[in-house]
Amino acid sequence: IKFTSTGHVELQVELLDPQTNRPQLRFVVVDTGIGLAREEIDKLFSPFTQVDGSTTRKYGGTGLGLSISRRLARMLGGDVSVESELGQGSRFAVVIETGSLAGATLIDNPQESVSRDESPRGQEFDEVPLTCRILLAEDSPDNQRLIGALLKRWGADVTLAYNGEMAVELAWGEFRRGQPFEIILMDMQMPVLDGYSATRRLRSLGYQEPIIALTANAMSEDKERCLNAGCDDYATKPIHRAELRRVILKQWHTNGPDPTGATHANERDDWPGLSPEATTQETSFVEAGLDPLPEREIALDRLNRDVALFDEISGMVQELMPQLLTEIEGALKDHDQERLKRAAHTLKNSADNVGAKPTCDAAYLVERLAQQSEWGSLATAILQLHCEAVRLQAALVPPSGGGNRPQSESTRPLSAKMQTELAPC
């Protein structure tokens, strides 16, 4: 209004594509004010910039309003555009994605709503309900339990897929029935069909709902690979409760990627436990005899200090490790690179879930050596991994009702020859 001394300012609101999964609202503001020359329009969205100094002197302002408005609109999946003619007026359009309006409440008393007690804004993060349908595509039992428990606690309706192929079938089937999952959490490293391929397949079919990658690789090229495959966002493993919830809430409300490029709180350029030299043949392994669970408290913090859930996950990790060690040894004998990488990757994530940094680092080294086809170094690295796994087995709580298992159960996965070589551990 301050730029329009005569004439009018008109607001128009229009609902776009109401039949799609991502309806949009378009707000158009038309005025008969001072208008802009064509060359001045490009300056409008630059922060702290106005078209000329006289504008600031006459009308005031910081030059931030349109820059902030465009950024907010893009965060909501839309944009701000402008058409203007000098001396004739301007037409500003704001488009935002509304998401599904099913179940939304129509306010019939706006004044009451505006004056309502502000206290709900201070709700605890976990008290805000997450009442959406989520497809969790994850093959590791401990991650299935961990992530599933968090999602259900937040109020989500969770469906589980054990591999990428199953995820595609479930997601596309629900989409065609007109009842799509509102969020897909897609593990990137799964058997049968990995998360990258599953995401690309869904996007090629026309699937439009948000897909969030679950990845233990936080390096920039890995994040780009997830986004290039068609994912809208990503969350890193080990799962951090607050971070996972933040990403889900963002995608649930906006159905779009973060346009600001803001980094996640727990991003890492590389695995923290190993130096760049840790993937070479001459690497010395993690010092033996250290606490097998040095980051237990950190792992508990990620679960909001839920000791019962932590103990349950610990029991699942304890049961899973012998299977993964057997898989790793078999893959080494067969020189099966992909199978070896996948098993080491899963073991790394499982160890990280309980704060077992030595086992986690040893598994990471096996994964990296497999990635680089360093077959000559892998046998020794796997011995070190098994050595750390034995210590971890002894430190973890036994599975519920199972009592303490004999030590032979935890060492049985490796061959007799390799177990003999473990004696110095």
XYZ file of N, CA and C in Angstrom, residues 42-148:
321
model
N 15.106 -7.474 -11.719
C 16.107 -8.460 -11.305
C 16.706 -8.143 -9.942
N 16.668 -6.879 -9.531
C 17.256 -6.496 -8.243
C 16.333 -6.783 -7.067
N 15.060 -7.033 -7.359
C 14.065 -7.084 -6.291
C 14.362 -8.118 -5.218
N 14.874 -9.279 -5.624
C 14.994 -10.396 -4.686
C 16.383 -10.509 -4.065
N 17.245 -9.515 -4.311
C 18.563 -9.507 -3.675
C 18.435 -8.890 -2.290
N 18.939 -9.586 -1.245
C 18.797 -9.051 0.114
C 19.510 -7.715 0.282
N 18.943 -6.856 1.087
C 19.467 -5.529 1.423
C 19.607 -4.640 0.182
N 18.796 -4.914 -0.837
C 18.879 -4.140 -2.075
C 17.513 -3.578 -2.422
N 17.460 -2.279 -2.767
C 16.258 -1.682 -3.328
C 16.623 -1.065 -4.671
N 15.612 -0.744 -5.470
C 15.896 -0.380 -6.859
C 16.773 0.854 -6.971
N 16.657 1.802 -6.043
C 17.579 2.940 -6.008
C 17.511 3.577 -4.624
N 18.469 4.470 -4.365
C 18.552 5.081 -3.047
C 17.345 5.911 -2.684
N 16.703 6.509 -3.671
C 15.543 7.357 -3.380
C 14.388 6.555 -2.816
N 14.288 5.277 -3.210
C 13.225 4.422 -2.673
C 13.368 4.279 -1.168
N 14.607 4.035 -0.716
C 14.851 3.874 0.711
C 14.551 5.168 1.461
N 14.994 6.289 0.879
C 14.776 7.570 1.562
C 13.294 7.908 1.673
N 12.525 7.633 0.606
C 11.119 8.035 0.590
C 10.231 7.066 1.344
N 10.481 5.727 1.146
C 9.543 4.733 1.681
C 10.093 3.949 2.872
N 11.402 4.050 3.108
C 11.994 3.273 4.192
C 12.154 1.812 3.803
N 12.467 0.975 4.810
C 12.615 -0.458 4.559
C 14.068 -0.876 4.461
N 14.284 -2.193 4.583
C 15.641 -2.745 4.579
C 16.010 -3.432 3.280
N 15.035 -3.685 2.413
C 15.324 -4.451 1.208
C 15.367 -5.944 1.451
N 14.773 -6.395 2.554
C 14.774 -7.829 2.882
C 13.436 -8.512 2.624
N 12.358 -7.747 2.543
C 11.021 -8.345 2.518
C 10.816 -9.355 1.417
N 11.125 -8.988 0.168
C 10.893 -9.902 -0.948
C 11.864 -11.071 -0.928
N 13.102 -10.821 -0.494
C 14.079 -11.910 -0.403
C 13.609 -12.975 0.576
N 13.127 -12.539 1.737
C 12.625 -13.482 2.744
C 11.358 -14.167 2.251
N 10.476 -13.402 1.610
C 9.221 -13.986 1.114
C 9.483 -15.086 0.095
N 10.408 -14.828 -0.837
C 10.718 -15.858 -1.836
C 11.300 -17.093 -1.172
N 12.173 -16.887 -0.197
C 12.791 -18.032 0.475
C 11.746 -18.868 1.210
N 10.819 -18.204 1.891
C 9.750 -18.921 2.592
C 8.864 -19.670 1.606
N 8.533 -19.020 0.492
C 7.688 -19.675 -0.510
C 8.364 -20.923 -1.063
N 9.657 -20.827 -1.320
C 10.376 -21.989 -1.850
C 10.475 -23.096 -0.820
N 10.587 -22.738 0.455
C 10.577 -23.750 1.512
C 9.240 -24.477 1.560
N 8.185 -23.819 1.090
C 6.857 -24.429 1.050
C 6.565 -25.049 -0.309
N 7.596 -25.232 -1.119
C 7.434 -25.908 -2.396
C 6.954 -25.024 -3.523
N 7.004 -23.698 -3.362
C 6.524 -22.796 -4.402
C 7.545 -21.746 -4.765
N 7.069 -20.541 -5.112
C 7.973 -19.474 -5.529
C 7.214 -18.151 -5.541
N 7.953 -17.058 -5.745
C 7.390 -15.723 -5.907
C 7.822 -15.192 -7.266
N 6.886 -14.637 -8.023
C 7.209 -14.045 -9.324
C 6.602 -12.652 -9.404
N 7.078 -11.852 -10.362
C 6.597 -10.480 -10.474
C 6.515 -10.054 -11.938
N 5.466 -9.305 -12.239
C 5.326 -8.616 -13.520
C 5.053 -7.156 -13.190
N 5.719 -6.238 -13.898
C 5.548 -4.828 -13.549
C 5.816 -3.936 -14.757
N 5.200 -2.758 -14.730
C 5.418 -1.744 -15.760
C 5.569 -0.405 -15.060
N 6.641 0.286 -15.376
C 6.947 1.544 -14.705
C 5.795 2.537 -14.854
N 5.342 3.061 -13.720
C 4.274 4.043 -13.708
C 2.878 3.463 -13.799
N 2.765 2.151 -14.023
C 1.447 1.536 -14.197
C 1.046 0.623 -13.036
N 2.033 0.054 -12.354
C 1.717 -0.852 -11.255
C 2.412 -2.197 -11.402
N 2.119 -3.097 -10.472
C 2.810 -4.390 -10.422
C 1.836 -5.518 -10.119
N 2.289 -6.725 -10.450
C 1.508 -7.934 -10.167
C 2.461 -8.970 -9.572
N 2.321 -9.221 -8.278
C 3.151 -10.201 -7.582
C 2.339 -11.476 -7.370
N 2.945 -12.611 -7.668
C 2.266 -13.903 -7.480
C 3.092 -14.781 -6.553
N 2.427 -15.369 -5.574
C 3.062 -16.302 -4.637
C 2.348 -17.644 -4.767
N 3.117 -18.696 -5.056
C 2.557 -20.046 -5.166
C 3.178 -20.913 -4.083
N 2.344 -21.637 -3.329
C 2.844 -22.570 -2.316
C 2.102 -23.887 -2.448
N 2.808 -24.974 -2.105
C 2.156 -26.281 -2.066
C 1.475 -26.448 -0.721
N 0.229 -26.922 -0.735
C -0.521 -27.067 0.518
C -0.429 -28.462 1.096
N -0.013 -29.459 0.274
C -0.116 -30.839 0.728
C -1.575 -31.254 0.788
N -1.806 -32.442 1.299
C -3.180 -32.929 1.397
C -3.960 -32.121 2.427
N -5.173 -31.713 2.068
C -6.025 -30.957 2.987
C -7.032 -31.844 3.700
N -6.922 -33.168 3.470
C -7.851 -34.091 4.133
C -7.670 -34.003 5.645
N -8.747 -33.828 6.352
C -8.692 -33.758 7.809
C -8.373 -32.383 8.360
N -8.104 -31.399 7.473
C -7.809 -30.046 7.943
C -9.065 -29.401 8.530
N -8.865 -28.561 9.530
C -9.989 -27.899 10.200
C -10.206 -26.509 9.616
N -11.428 -26.219 9.210
C -11.785 -24.891 8.718
C -12.092 -23.996 9.915
N -11.376 -22.886 10.023
C -11.579 -21.969 11.144
C -12.788 -21.087 10.860
N -13.810 -21.188 11.712
C -15.012 -20.376 11.496
C -15.030 -19.135 12.383
N -14.021 -19.000 13.243
C -13.924 -17.807 14.075
C -12.467 -17.338 14.060
N -12.061 -16.619 13.019
C -10.654 -16.227 12.891
C -10.138 -15.429 14.074
N -10.959 -14.526 14.630
C -10.492 -13.692 15.733
C -10.146 -14.537 16.951
N -10.979 -15.552 17.213
C -10.712 -16.446 18.342
C -9.417 -17.204 18.111
N -9.196 -17.626 16.869
C -7.986 -18.368 16.548
C -6.745 -17.512 16.752
N -6.823 -16.245 16.331
C -5.681 -15.348 16.455
C -5.347 -15.085 17.918
N -6.376 -14.948 18.762
C -6.157 -14.594 20.161
C -5.982 -15.804 21.063
N -5.942 -17.000 20.475
C -5.844 -18.225 21.268
C -4.527 -18.257 22.043
N -4.547 -18.935 23.148
C -3.360 -19.080 23.986
C -2.188 -19.568 23.148
N -1.045 -18.901 23.286
C 0.122 -19.238 22.480
C 0.891 -20.432 23.021
N 0.488 -20.974 24.165
C 1.282 -22.025 24.798
C 1.526 -23.252 23.937
N 0.615 -23.655 23.017
C 0.922 -24.844 22.219
C 2.201 -24.725 21.409
N 2.633 -23.480 21.132
C 3.872 -23.335 20.376
C 5.069 -23.833 21.164
N 4.909 -23.952 22.465
C 6.009 -24.407 23.286
C 5.998 -25.895 23.546
N 5.234 -26.651 22.755
C 5.166 -28.090 22.965
C 6.536 -28.735 22.816
N 6.746 -29.783 23.579
C 7.934 -30.585 23.371
C 7.901 -31.157 21.964
N 9.113 -31.314 21.380
C 9.229 -31.779 19.990
C 8.467 -33.072 19.764
N 8.594 -34.022 20.688
C 7.970 -35.324 20.500
C 6.473 -35.307 20.773
N 5.925 -34.184 21.285
C 4.498 -34.137 21.563
C 3.686 -33.745 20.336
N 4.346 -33.189 19.321
C 3.642 -32.834 18.090
C 3.366 -34.130 17.335
N 2.095 -34.496 17.110
C 1.790 -35.801 16.518
C 2.256 -35.910 15.071
N 2.744 -37.078 14.728
C 3.201 -37.375 13.370
C 2.219 -38.377 12.778
N 1.010 -37.917 12.512
C -0.080 -38.818 12.116
C -0.101 -39.013 10.606
N 0.913 -39.681 10.089
C 0.966 -39.936 8.650
C 1.306 -41.406 8.406
N 1.060 -41.855 7.172
C 1.381 -43.230 6.774
C 2.800 -43.252 6.212
N 3.625 -44.113 6.784
C 5.030 -44.180 6.390
C 5.376 -45.602 5.968
N 6.043 -45.727 4.833
C 6.600 -47.003 4.400
C 8.072 -47.016 4.783
N 8.462 -47.961 5.627
C 9.850 -48.104 6.046
C 10.481 -49.250 5.264
N 11.403 -48.932 4.368
C 12.115 -49.940 3.579
C 13.484 -50.139 4.207
N 13.662 -51.231 4.925
C 14.873 -51.484 5.717
C 15.036 -52.982 5.908
N 16.239 -53.504 5.642
C 16.428 -54.955 5.729
C 17.032 -55.406 7.046
N 17.645 -54.509 7.802
C 18.308 -54.899 9.046
C 17.299 -54.967 10.195
N 17.183 -56.111 10.889
C 16.172 -56.251 11.950
C 16.297 -55.225 13.064
N 17.541 -54.891 13.458
C 17.675 -53.935 14.556
C 17.246 -52.533 14.129
N 17.541 -52.164 12.877
C 17.073 -50.865 12.395
C 15.565 -50.854 12.174
N 15.013 -51.991 11.753
C 13.556 -52.091 11.630
C 12.898 -51.809 12.976
N 13.434 -52.437 14.011
C 12.857 -52.267 15.350
C 13.081 -50.847 15.870
N 14.297 -50.348 15.707
C 14.646 -49.028 16.223
C 13.815 -47.934 15.552
N 13.839 -47.892 14.220
C 13.123 -46.836 13.502
C 11.616 -47.021 13.647
N 11.165 -48.271 13.544
C 9.734 -48.541 13.677
C 9.191 -48.115 15.022
